[in-house]
Each structure stands twice: as structure tokens, then as C-alpha cells.
Amino acid sequence: MKNTQILVLFLIGAILIILGVLFKINELSLASLFLIVGMTFTGVAIFLLVLKLIRKNDKTDSFLDS
């Protein structure tokens, strides 16, 4: 994956987390869902970024090199 794609995943996660927090403050439904999905997006983005940094020195082809 390209760095911009990972950044987009992270930003989507951050937006969903902010919406979840705002929904929690206003005691609206679906707040927990927004928080869970947002944290999942952020976690996947961080995992892919760390995986890409680890494999940066590895010269073998992988799906992260696209």
C-alpha cells in the first residue's frame, strides 16, 4: 500500500472516533459503533504502517510495494 492510502485509512478512523465521541457526549445511539469502527480503521492503518516500515529494508516483492 502507498503511504497516502494508509494516511486515508488513519484519517477515516480519526473522523469516526471524533463522531463517536460527539455522539457519546450527546448520548445518541450508534456512538459505540462509531468508536469501534474508528478504532479498527486506526488500528489497521497503524499495523500496515509498522509492517511497511519493517519490510522497508527487505528487498523481496510483497503486496505492500504497490
PDB file of N, CA, C and O in Angstrom:
ATOM      1  N   MET A   1       0.833  -1.183   0.000  1.00  0.00           N
ATOM      2  CA  MET A   1       0.000   0.000   0.000  1.00  0.00           C
ATOM      3  C   MET A   1       0.877   1.246   0.000  1.00  0.00           C
ATOM      4  O   MET A   1       1.939   1.254   0.595  1.00  0.00           O
ATOM      5  N   LYS A   2       0.383   2.263  -0.623  1.00  0.00           N
ATOM      6  CA  LYS A   2       1.106   3.526  -0.627  1.00  0.00           C
ATOM      7  C   LYS A   2       0.848   4.258   0.683  1.00  0.00           C
ATOM      8  O   LYS A   2      -0.126   3.998   1.391  1.00  0.00           O
ATOM      9  N   ASN A   3       1.740   5.165   0.988  1.00  0.00           N
ATOM     10  CA  ASN A   3       1.603   5.935   2.226  1.00  0.00           C
ATOM     11  C   ASN A   3       0.323   6.754   2.243  1.00  0.00           C
ATOM     12  O   ASN A   3      -0.279   6.947   3.296  1.00  0.00           O
ATOM     13  N   THR A   4      -0.101   7.257   1.087  1.00  0.00           N
ATOM     14  CA  THR A   4      -1.328   8.050   1.052  1.00  0.00           C
ATOM     15  C   THR A   4      -2.548   7.203   1.375  1.00  0.00           C
ATOM     16  O   THR A   4      -3.483   7.686   2.022  1.00  0.00           O
ATOM     17  N   GLN A   5      -2.554   5.954   0.948  1.00  0.00           N
ATOM     18  CA  GLN A   5      -3.673   5.070   1.261  1.00  0.00           C
ATOM     19  C   GLN A   5      -3.738   4.775   2.755  1.00  0.00           C
ATOM     20  O   GLN A   5      -4.814   4.728   3.344  1.00  0.00           O
ATOM     21  N   ILE A   6      -2.577   4.596   3.371  1.00  0.00           N
ATOM     22  CA  ILE A   6      -2.531   4.361   4.810  1.00  0.00           C
ATOM     23  C   ILE A   6      -2.981   5.612   5.554  1.00  0.00           C
ATOM     24  O   ILE A   6      -3.718   5.524   6.542  1.00  0.00           O
ATOM     25  N   LEU A   7      -2.583   6.771   5.066  1.00  0.00           N
ATOM     26  CA  LEU A   7      -2.998   8.032   5.681  1.00  0.00           C
ATOM     27  C   LEU A   7      -4.508   8.227   5.588  1.00  0.00           C
ATOM     28  O   LEU A   7      -5.142   8.681   6.544  1.00  0.00           O
ATOM     29  N   VAL A   8      -5.100   7.862   4.455  1.00  0.00           N
ATOM     30  CA  VAL A   8      -6.554   7.965   4.300  1.00  0.00           C
ATOM     31  C   VAL A   8      -7.256   7.047   5.293  1.00  0.00           C
ATOM     32  O   VAL A   8      -8.263   7.443   5.905  1.00  0.00           O
ATOM     33  N   LEU A   9      -6.758   5.823   5.472  1.00  0.00           N
ATOM     34  CA  LEU A   9      -7.342   4.916   6.471  1.00  0.00           C
ATOM     35  C   LEU A   9      -7.278   5.526   7.866  1.00  0.00           C
ATOM     36  O   LEU A   9      -8.253   5.469   8.626  1.00  0.00           O
ATOM     37  N   PHE A  10      -6.142   6.113   8.193  1.00  0.00           N
ATOM     38  CA  PHE A  10      -5.974   6.729   9.502  1.00  0.00           C
ATOM     39  C   PHE A  10      -6.925   7.907   9.686  1.00  0.00           C
ATOM     40  O   PHE A  10      -7.537   8.079  10.741  1.00  0.00           O
ATOM     41  N   LEU A  11      -7.075   8.736   8.660  1.00  0.00           N
ATOM     42  CA  LEU A  11      -7.960   9.892   8.753  1.00  0.00           C
ATOM     43  C   LEU A  11      -9.427   9.486   8.867  1.00  0.00           C
ATOM     44  O   LEU A  11     -10.185  10.098   9.629  1.00  0.00           O
ATOM     45  N   ILE A  12      -9.837   8.460   8.131  1.00  0.00           N
ATOM     46  CA  ILE A  12     -11.209   7.965   8.257  1.00  0.00           C
ATOM     47  C   ILE A  12     -11.454   7.473   9.675  1.00  0.00           C
ATOM     48  O   ILE A  12     -12.495   7.753  10.282  1.00  0.00           O
ATOM     49  N   GLY A  13     -10.479   6.741  10.223  1.00  0.00           N
ATOM     50  CA  GLY A  13     -10.602   6.269  11.599  1.00  0.00           C
ATOM     51  C   GLY A  13     -10.698   7.408  12.593  1.00  0.00           C
ATOM     52  O   GLY A  13     -11.510   7.384  13.518  1.00  0.00           O
ATOM     53  N   ALA A  14      -9.887   8.445  12.399  1.00  0.00           N
ATOM     54  CA  ALA A  14      -9.911   9.588  13.310  1.00  0.00           C
ATOM     55  C   ALA A  14     -11.245  10.320  13.243  1.00  0.00           C
ATOM     56  O   ALA A  14     -11.799  10.720  14.275  1.00  0.00           O
ATOM     57  N   ILE A  15     -11.786  10.489  12.047  1.00  0.00           N
ATOM     58  CA  ILE A  15     -13.083  11.156  11.896  1.00  0.00           C
ATOM     59  C   ILE A  15     -14.181  10.347  12.577  1.00  0.00           C
ATOM     60  O   ILE A  15     -15.056  10.904  13.260  1.00  0.00           O
ATOM     61  N   LEU A  16     -14.154   9.031  12.399  1.00  0.00           N
ATOM     62  CA  LEU A  16     -15.169   8.186  13.034  1.00  0.00           C
ATOM     63  C   LEU A  16     -15.050   8.215  14.554  1.00  0.00           C
ATOM     64  O   LEU A  16     -16.068   8.200  15.264  1.00  0.00           O
ATOM     65  N   ILE A  17     -13.838   8.271  15.068  1.00  0.00           N
ATOM     66  CA  ILE A  17     -13.645   8.357  16.521  1.00  0.00           C
ATOM     67  C   ILE A  17     -14.196   9.676  17.053  1.00  0.00           C
ATOM     68  O   ILE A  17     -14.889   9.711  18.082  1.00  0.00           O
ATOM     69  N   ILE A  18     -13.924  10.759  16.349  1.00  0.00           N
ATOM     70  CA  ILE A  18     -14.441  12.066  16.782  1.00  0.00           C
ATOM     71  C   ILE A  18     -15.967  12.070  16.759  1.00  0.00           C
ATOM     72  O   ILE A  18     -16.614  12.562  17.692  1.00  0.00           O
ATOM     73  N   LEU A  19     -16.557  11.505  15.707  1.00  0.00           N
ATOM     74  CA  LEU A  19     -18.018  11.411  15.660  1.00  0.00           C
ATOM     75  C   LEU A  19     -18.558  10.553  16.802  1.00  0.00           C
ATOM     76  O   LEU A  19     -19.583  10.888  17.413  1.00  0.00           O
ATOM     77  N   GLY A  20     -17.881   9.461  17.093  1.00  0.00           N
ATOM     78  CA  GLY A  20     -18.299   8.606  18.197  1.00  0.00           C
ATOM     79  C   GLY A  20     -18.256   9.314  19.530  1.00  0.00           C
ATOM     80  O   GLY A  20     -19.163   9.168  20.363  1.00  0.00           O
ATOM     81  N   VAL A  21     -17.210  10.094  19.747  1.00  0.00           N
ATOM     82  CA  VAL A  21     -17.098  10.856  20.997  1.00  0.00           C
ATOM     83  C   VAL A  21     -18.208  11.894  21.092  1.00  0.00           C
ATOM     84  O   VAL A  21     -18.831  12.068  22.147  1.00  0.00           O
ATOM     85  N   LEU A  22     -18.464  12.589  19.993  1.00  0.00           N
ATOM     86  CA  LEU A  22     -19.538  13.576  19.998  1.00  0.00           C
ATOM     87  C   LEU A  22     -20.904  12.924  20.234  1.00  0.00           C
ATOM     88  O   LEU A  22     -21.751  13.472  20.944  1.00  0.00           O
ATOM     89  N   PHE A  23     -21.114  11.767  19.643  1.00  0.00           N
ATOM     90  CA  PHE A  23     -22.368  11.045  19.866  1.00  0.00           C
ATOM     91  C   PHE A  23     -22.473  10.598  21.325  1.00  0.00           C
ATOM     92  O   PHE A  23     -23.552  10.613  21.907  1.00  0.00           O
ATOM     93  N   LYS A  24     -21.350  10.168  21.917  1.00  0.00           N
ATOM     94  CA  LYS A  24     -21.360   9.755  23.330  1.00  0.00           C
ATOM     95  C   LYS A  24     -21.689  10.939  24.236  1.00  0.00           C
ATOM     96  O   LYS A  24     -22.438  10.788  25.204  1.00  0.00           O
ATOM     97  N   ILE A  25     -21.129  12.097  23.947  1.00  0.00           N
ATOM     98  CA  ILE A  25     -21.396  13.281  24.767  1.00  0.00           C
ATOM     99  C   ILE A  25     -22.876  13.638  24.721  1.00  0.00           C
ATOM    100  O   ILE A  25     -23.475  13.987  25.739  1.00  0.00           O
ATOM    101  N   ASN A  26     -23.474  13.516  23.534  1.00  0.00           N
ATOM    102  CA  ASN A  26     -24.886  13.846  23.370  1.00  0.00           C
ATOM    103  C   ASN A  26     -25.814  12.675  23.675  1.00  0.00           C
ATOM    104  O   ASN A  26     -27.021  12.802  23.507  1.00  0.00           O
ATOM    105  N   GLU A  27     -25.244  11.566  24.100  1.00  0.00           N
ATOM    106  CA  GLU A  27     -25.984  10.350  24.464  1.00  0.00           C
ATOM    107  C   GLU A  27     -26.884   9.863  23.333  1.00  0.00           C
ATOM    108  O   GLU A  27     -28.030   9.461  23.546  1.00  0.00           O
ATOM    109  N   LEU A  28     -26.353   9.896  22.117  1.00  0.00           N
ATOM    110  CA  LEU A  28     -27.077   9.399  20.959  1.00  0.00           C
ATOM    111  C   LEU A  28     -26.708   7.941  20.708  1.00  0.00           C
ATOM    112  O   LEU A  28     -25.656   7.463  21.133  1.00  0.00           O
ATOM    113  N   SER A  29     -27.598   7.253  20.010  1.00  0.00           N
ATOM    114  CA  SER A  29     -27.308   5.854  19.693  1.00  0.00           C
ATOM    115  C   SER A  29     -26.224   5.785  18.614  1.00  0.00           C
ATOM    116  O   SER A  29     -25.905   6.787  17.972  1.00  0.00           O
ATOM    117  N   LEU A  30     -25.685   4.634  18.409  1.00  0.00           N
ATOM    118  CA  LEU A  30     -24.618   4.338  17.447  1.00  0.00           C
ATOM    119  C   LEU A  30     -23.259   4.918  17.825  1.00  0.00           C
ATOM    120  O   LEU A  30     -22.314   4.835  17.049  1.00  0.00           O
ATOM    121  N   ALA A  31     -23.134   5.512  18.993  1.00  0.00           N
ATOM    122  CA  ALA A  31     -21.842   6.066  19.405  1.00  0.00           C
ATOM    123  C   ALA A  31     -20.802   4.957  19.545  1.00  0.00           C
ATOM    124  O   ALA A  31     -19.664   5.107  19.080  1.00  0.00           O
ATOM    125  N   SER A  32     -21.191   3.866  20.160  1.00  0.00           N
ATOM    126  CA  SER A  32     -20.248   2.755  20.348  1.00  0.00           C
ATOM    127  C   SER A  32     -19.811   2.166  19.012  1.00  0.00           C
ATOM    128  O   SER A  32     -18.649   1.797  18.838  1.00  0.00           O
ATOM    129  N   LEU A  33     -20.738   2.099  18.074  1.00  0.00           N
ATOM    130  CA  LEU A  33     -20.402   1.567  16.755  1.00  0.00           C
ATOM    131  C   LEU A  33     -19.369   2.449  16.057  1.00  0.00           C
ATOM    132  O   LEU A  33     -18.391   1.948  15.485  1.00  0.00           O
ATOM    133  N   PHE A  34     -19.576   3.776  16.110  1.00  0.00           N
ATOM    134  CA  PHE A  34     -18.606   4.692  15.514  1.00  0.00           C
ATOM    135  C   PHE A  34     -17.246   4.543  16.172  1.00  0.00           C
ATOM    136  O   PHE A  34     -16.210   4.563  15.500  1.00  0.00           O
ATOM    137  N   LEU A  35     -17.224   4.410  17.483  1.00  0.00           N
ATOM    138  CA  LEU A  35     -15.951   4.272  18.188  1.00  0.00           C
ATOM    139  C   LEU A  35     -15.248   2.973  17.812  1.00  0.00           C
ATOM    140  O   LEU A  35     -14.038   2.957  17.568  1.00  0.00           O
ATOM    141  N   ILE A  36     -15.984   1.882  17.757  1.00  0.00           N
ATOM    142  CA  ILE A  36     -15.382   0.584  17.426  1.00  0.00           C
ATOM    143  C   ILE A  36     -14.847   0.582  16.000  1.00  0.00           C
ATOM    144  O   ILE A  36     -13.709   0.157  15.747  1.00  0.00           O
ATOM    145  N   VAL A  37     -15.645   1.062  15.057  1.00  0.00           N
ATOM    146  CA  VAL A  37     -15.204   1.081  13.654  1.00  0.00           C
ATOM    147  C   VAL A  37     -14.031   2.043  13.475  1.00  0.00           C
ATOM    148  O   VAL A  37     -13.065   1.738  12.764  1.00  0.00           O
ATOM    149  N   GLY A  38     -14.081   3.194  14.130  1.00  0.00           N
ATOM    150  CA  GLY A  38     -12.984   4.152  14.032  1.00  0.00           C
ATOM    151  C   GLY A  38     -11.688   3.611  14.600  1.00  0.00           C
ATOM    152  O   GLY A  38     -10.620   3.779  14.014  1.00  0.00           O
ATOM    153  N   MET A  39     -11.770   2.965  15.758  1.00  0.00           N
ATOM    154  CA  MET A  39     -10.566   2.367  16.352  1.00  0.00           C
ATOM    155  C   MET A  39     -10.031   1.235  15.472  1.00  0.00           C
ATOM    156  O   MET A  39      -8.809   1.053  15.374  1.00  0.00           O
ATOM    157  N   THR A  40     -10.921   0.489  14.841  1.00  0.00           N
ATOM    158  CA  THR A  40     -10.486  -0.592  13.950  1.00  0.00           C
ATOM    159  C   THR A  40      -9.744  -0.021  12.741  1.00  0.00           C
ATOM    160  O   THR A  40      -8.678  -0.529  12.374  1.00  0.00           O
ATOM    161  N   PHE A  41     -10.300   1.014  12.120  1.00  0.00           N
ATOM    162  CA  PHE A  41      -9.625   1.654  10.984  1.00  0.00           C
ATOM    163  C   PHE A  41      -8.254   2.170  11.397  1.00  0.00           C
ATOM    164  O   PHE A  41      -7.257   1.975  10.693  1.00  0.00           O
ATOM    165  N   THR A  42      -8.189   2.837  12.537  1.00  0.00           N
ATOM    166  CA  THR A  42      -6.919   3.385  13.010  1.00  0.00           C
ATOM    167  C   THR A  42      -5.923   2.267  13.323  1.00  0.00           C
ATOM    168  O   THR A  42      -4.741   2.370  12.981  1.00  0.00           O
ATOM    169  N   GLY A  43      -6.396   1.212  13.938  1.00  0.00           N
ATOM    170  CA  GLY A  43      -5.525   0.080  14.252  1.00  0.00           C
ATOM    171  C   GLY A  43      -4.975  -0.584  13.005  1.00  0.00           C
ATOM    172  O   GLY A  43      -3.788  -0.935  12.947  1.00  0.00           O
ATOM    173  N   VAL A  44      -5.819  -0.769  12.004  1.00  0.00           N
ATOM    174  CA  VAL A  44      -5.361  -1.376  10.747  1.00  0.00           C
ATOM    175  C   VAL A  44      -4.339  -0.470  10.066  1.00  0.00           C
ATOM    176  O   VAL A  44      -3.316  -0.949   9.547  1.00  0.00           O
ATOM    177  N   ALA A  45      -4.571   0.841  10.085  1.00  0.00           N
ATOM    178  CA  ALA A  45      -3.635   1.777   9.464  1.00  0.00           C
ATOM    179  C   ALA A  45      -2.284   1.738  10.171  1.00  0.00           C
ATOM    180  O   ALA A  45      -1.231   1.721   9.519  1.00  0.00           O
ATOM    181  N   ILE A  46      -2.295   1.711  11.489  1.00  0.00           N
ATOM    182  CA  ILE A  46      -1.036   1.652  12.245  1.00  0.00           C
ATOM    183  C   ILE A  46      -0.324   0.331  11.986  1.00  0.00           C
ATOM    184  O   ILE A  46       0.895   0.292  11.792  1.00  0.00           O
ATOM    185  N   PHE A  47      -1.074  -0.770  11.946  1.00  0.00           N
ATOM    186  CA  PHE A  47      -0.483  -2.078  11.672  1.00  0.00           C
ATOM    187  C   PHE A  47       0.177  -2.099  10.289  1.00  0.00           C
ATOM    188  O   PHE A  47       1.302  -2.575  10.133  1.00  0.00           O
ATOM    189  N   LEU A  48      -0.507  -1.571   9.271  1.00  0.00           N
ATOM    190  CA  LEU A  48       0.066  -1.548   7.923  1.00  0.00           C
ATOM    191  C   LEU A  48       1.291  -0.652   7.844  1.00  0.00           C
ATOM    192  O   LEU A  48       2.249  -0.970   7.142  1.00  0.00           O
ATOM    193  N   LEU A  49       1.261   0.458   8.557  1.00  0.00           N
ATOM    194  CA  LEU A  49       2.415   1.357   8.559  1.00  0.00           C
ATOM    195  C   LEU A  49       3.627   0.701   9.211  1.00  0.00           C
ATOM    196  O   LEU A  49       4.743   0.765   8.680  1.00  0.00           O
ATOM    197  N   VAL A  50       3.420   0.042  10.337  1.00  0.00           N
ATOM    198  CA  VAL A  50       4.523  -0.648  11.011  1.00  0.00           C
ATOM    199  C   VAL A  50       5.041  -1.784  10.140  1.00  0.00           C
ATOM    200  O   VAL A  50       6.257  -1.975  10.003  1.00  0.00           O
ATOM    201  N   LEU A  51       4.132  -2.530   9.515  1.00  0.00           N
ATOM    202  CA  LEU A  51       4.534  -3.625   8.638  1.00  0.00           C
ATOM    203  C   LEU A  51       5.339  -3.100   7.456  1.00  0.00           C
ATOM    204  O   LEU A  51       6.343  -3.697   7.054  1.00  0.00           O
ATOM    205  N   LYS A  52       4.924  -1.979   6.924  1.00  0.00           N
ATOM    206  CA  LYS A  52       5.658  -1.394   5.803  1.00  0.00           C
ATOM    207  C   LYS A  52       7.038  -0.917   6.238  1.00  0.00           C
ATOM    208  O   LYS A  52       8.018  -1.072   5.507  1.00  0.00           O
ATOM    209  N   LEU A  53       7.138  -0.328   7.423  1.00  0.00           N
ATOM    210  CA  LEU A  53       8.435   0.120   7.914  1.00  0.00           C
ATOM    211  C   LEU A  53       9.372  -1.054   8.191  1.00  0.00           C
ATOM    212  O   LEU A  53      10.575  -0.964   7.963  1.00  0.00           O
ATOM    213  N   ILE A  54       8.827  -2.147   8.695  1.00  0.00           N
ATOM    214  CA  ILE A  54       9.658  -3.334   8.955  1.00  0.00           C
ATOM    215  C   ILE A  54      10.166  -3.923   7.651  1.00  0.00           C
ATOM    216  O   ILE A  54      11.320  -4.313   7.538  1.00  0.00           O
ATOM    217  N   ARG A  55       9.310  -3.967   6.645  1.00  0.00           N
ATOM    218  CA  ARG A  55       9.684  -4.577   5.374  1.00  0.00           C
ATOM    219  C   ARG A  55      10.401  -3.612   4.435  1.00  0.00           C
ATOM    220  O   ARG A  55      10.711  -3.966   3.306  1.00  0.00           O
ATOM    221  N   LYS A  56      10.646  -2.393   4.884  1.00  0.00           N
ATOM    222  CA  LYS A  56      11.287  -1.400   4.022  1.00  0.00           C
ATOM    223  C   LYS A  56      12.686  -1.834   3.603  1.00  0.00           C
ATOM    224  O   LYS A  56      13.084  -1.643   2.454  1.00  0.00           O
ATOM    225  N   ASN A  57      13.418  -2.434   4.500  1.00  0.00           N
ATOM    226  CA  ASN A  57      14.780  -2.875   4.196  1.00  0.00           C
ATOM    227  C   ASN A  57      14.813  -4.212   3.477  1.00  0.00           C
ATOM    228  O   ASN A  57      15.832  -4.584   2.923  1.00  0.00           O
ATOM    229  N   ASP A  58      13.695  -4.929   3.490  1.00  0.00           N
ATOM    230  CA  ASP A  58      13.613  -6.220   2.809  1.00  0.00           C
ATOM    231  C   ASP A  58      13.389  -5.978   1.322  1.00  0.00           C
ATOM    232  O   ASP A  58      12.484  -5.263   0.925  1.00  0.00           O
ATOM    233  N   LYS A  59      14.212  -6.572   0.476  1.00  0.00           N
ATOM    234  CA  LYS A  59      14.148  -6.307  -0.949  1.00  0.00           C
ATOM    235  C   LYS A  59      13.190  -7.231  -1.701  1.00  0.00           C
ATOM    236  O   LYS A  59      13.064  -7.136  -2.907  1.00  0.00           O
ATOM    237  N   THR A  60      12.470  -8.107  -1.025  1.00  0.00           N
ATOM    238  CA  THR A  60      11.559  -9.018  -1.710  1.00  0.00           C
ATOM    239  C   THR A  60      10.272  -8.287  -2.057  1.00  0.00           C
ATOM    240  O   THR A  60       9.877  -7.325  -1.424  1.00  0.00           O
ATOM    241  N   ASP A  61       9.599  -8.744  -3.098  1.00  0.00           N
ATOM    242  CA  ASP A  61       8.342  -8.148  -3.521  1.00  0.00           C
ATOM    243  C   ASP A  61       7.226  -8.587  -2.574  1.00  0.00           C
ATOM    244  O   ASP A  61       7.193  -9.714  -2.117  1.00  0.00           O
ATOM    245  N   SER A  62       6.334  -7.677  -2.304  1.00  0.00           N
ATOM    246  CA  SER A  62       5.183  -8.020  -1.491  1.00  0.00           C
ATOM    247  C   SER A  62       4.016  -7.148  -1.905  1.00  0.00           C
ATOM    248  O   SER A  62       4.139  -6.245  -2.716  1.00  0.00           O
ATOM    249  N   PHE A  63       2.852  -7.409  -1.340  1.00  0.00           N
ATOM    250  CA  PHE A  63       1.656  -6.654  -1.699  1.00  0.00           C
ATOM    251  C   PHE A  63       1.715  -5.221  -1.202  1.00  0.00           C
ATOM    252  O   PHE A  63       0.969  -4.373  -1.665  1.00  0.00           O
ATOM    253  N   LEU A  64       2.622  -4.900  -0.293  1.00  0.00           N
ATOM    254  CA  LEU A  64       2.718  -3.543   0.236  1.00  0.00           C
ATOM    255  C   LEU A  64       3.541  -2.628  -0.674  1.00  0.00           C
ATOM    256  O   LEU A  64       3.605  -1.435  -0.443  1.00  0.00           O
ATOM    257  N   ASP A  65       4.148  -3.169  -1.723  1.00  0.00           N
ATOM    258  CA  ASP A  65       5.003  -2.387  -2.596  1.00  0.00           C
ATOM    259  C   ASP A  65       4.253  -1.742  -3.759  1.00  0.00           C
ATOM    260  O   ASP A  65       4.856  -1.140  -4.606  1.00  0.00           O
ATOM    261  N   SER A  66       2.955  -1.873  -3.814  1.00  0.00           N
ATOM    262  CA  SER A  66       2.204  -1.354  -4.957  1.00  0.00           C
ATOM    263  C   SER A  66       2.188   0.152  -5.000  1.00  0.00           C
ATOM    264  O   SER A  66       2.418   0.850  -4.085  1.00  0.00           O
TER     265      SER A  66
END
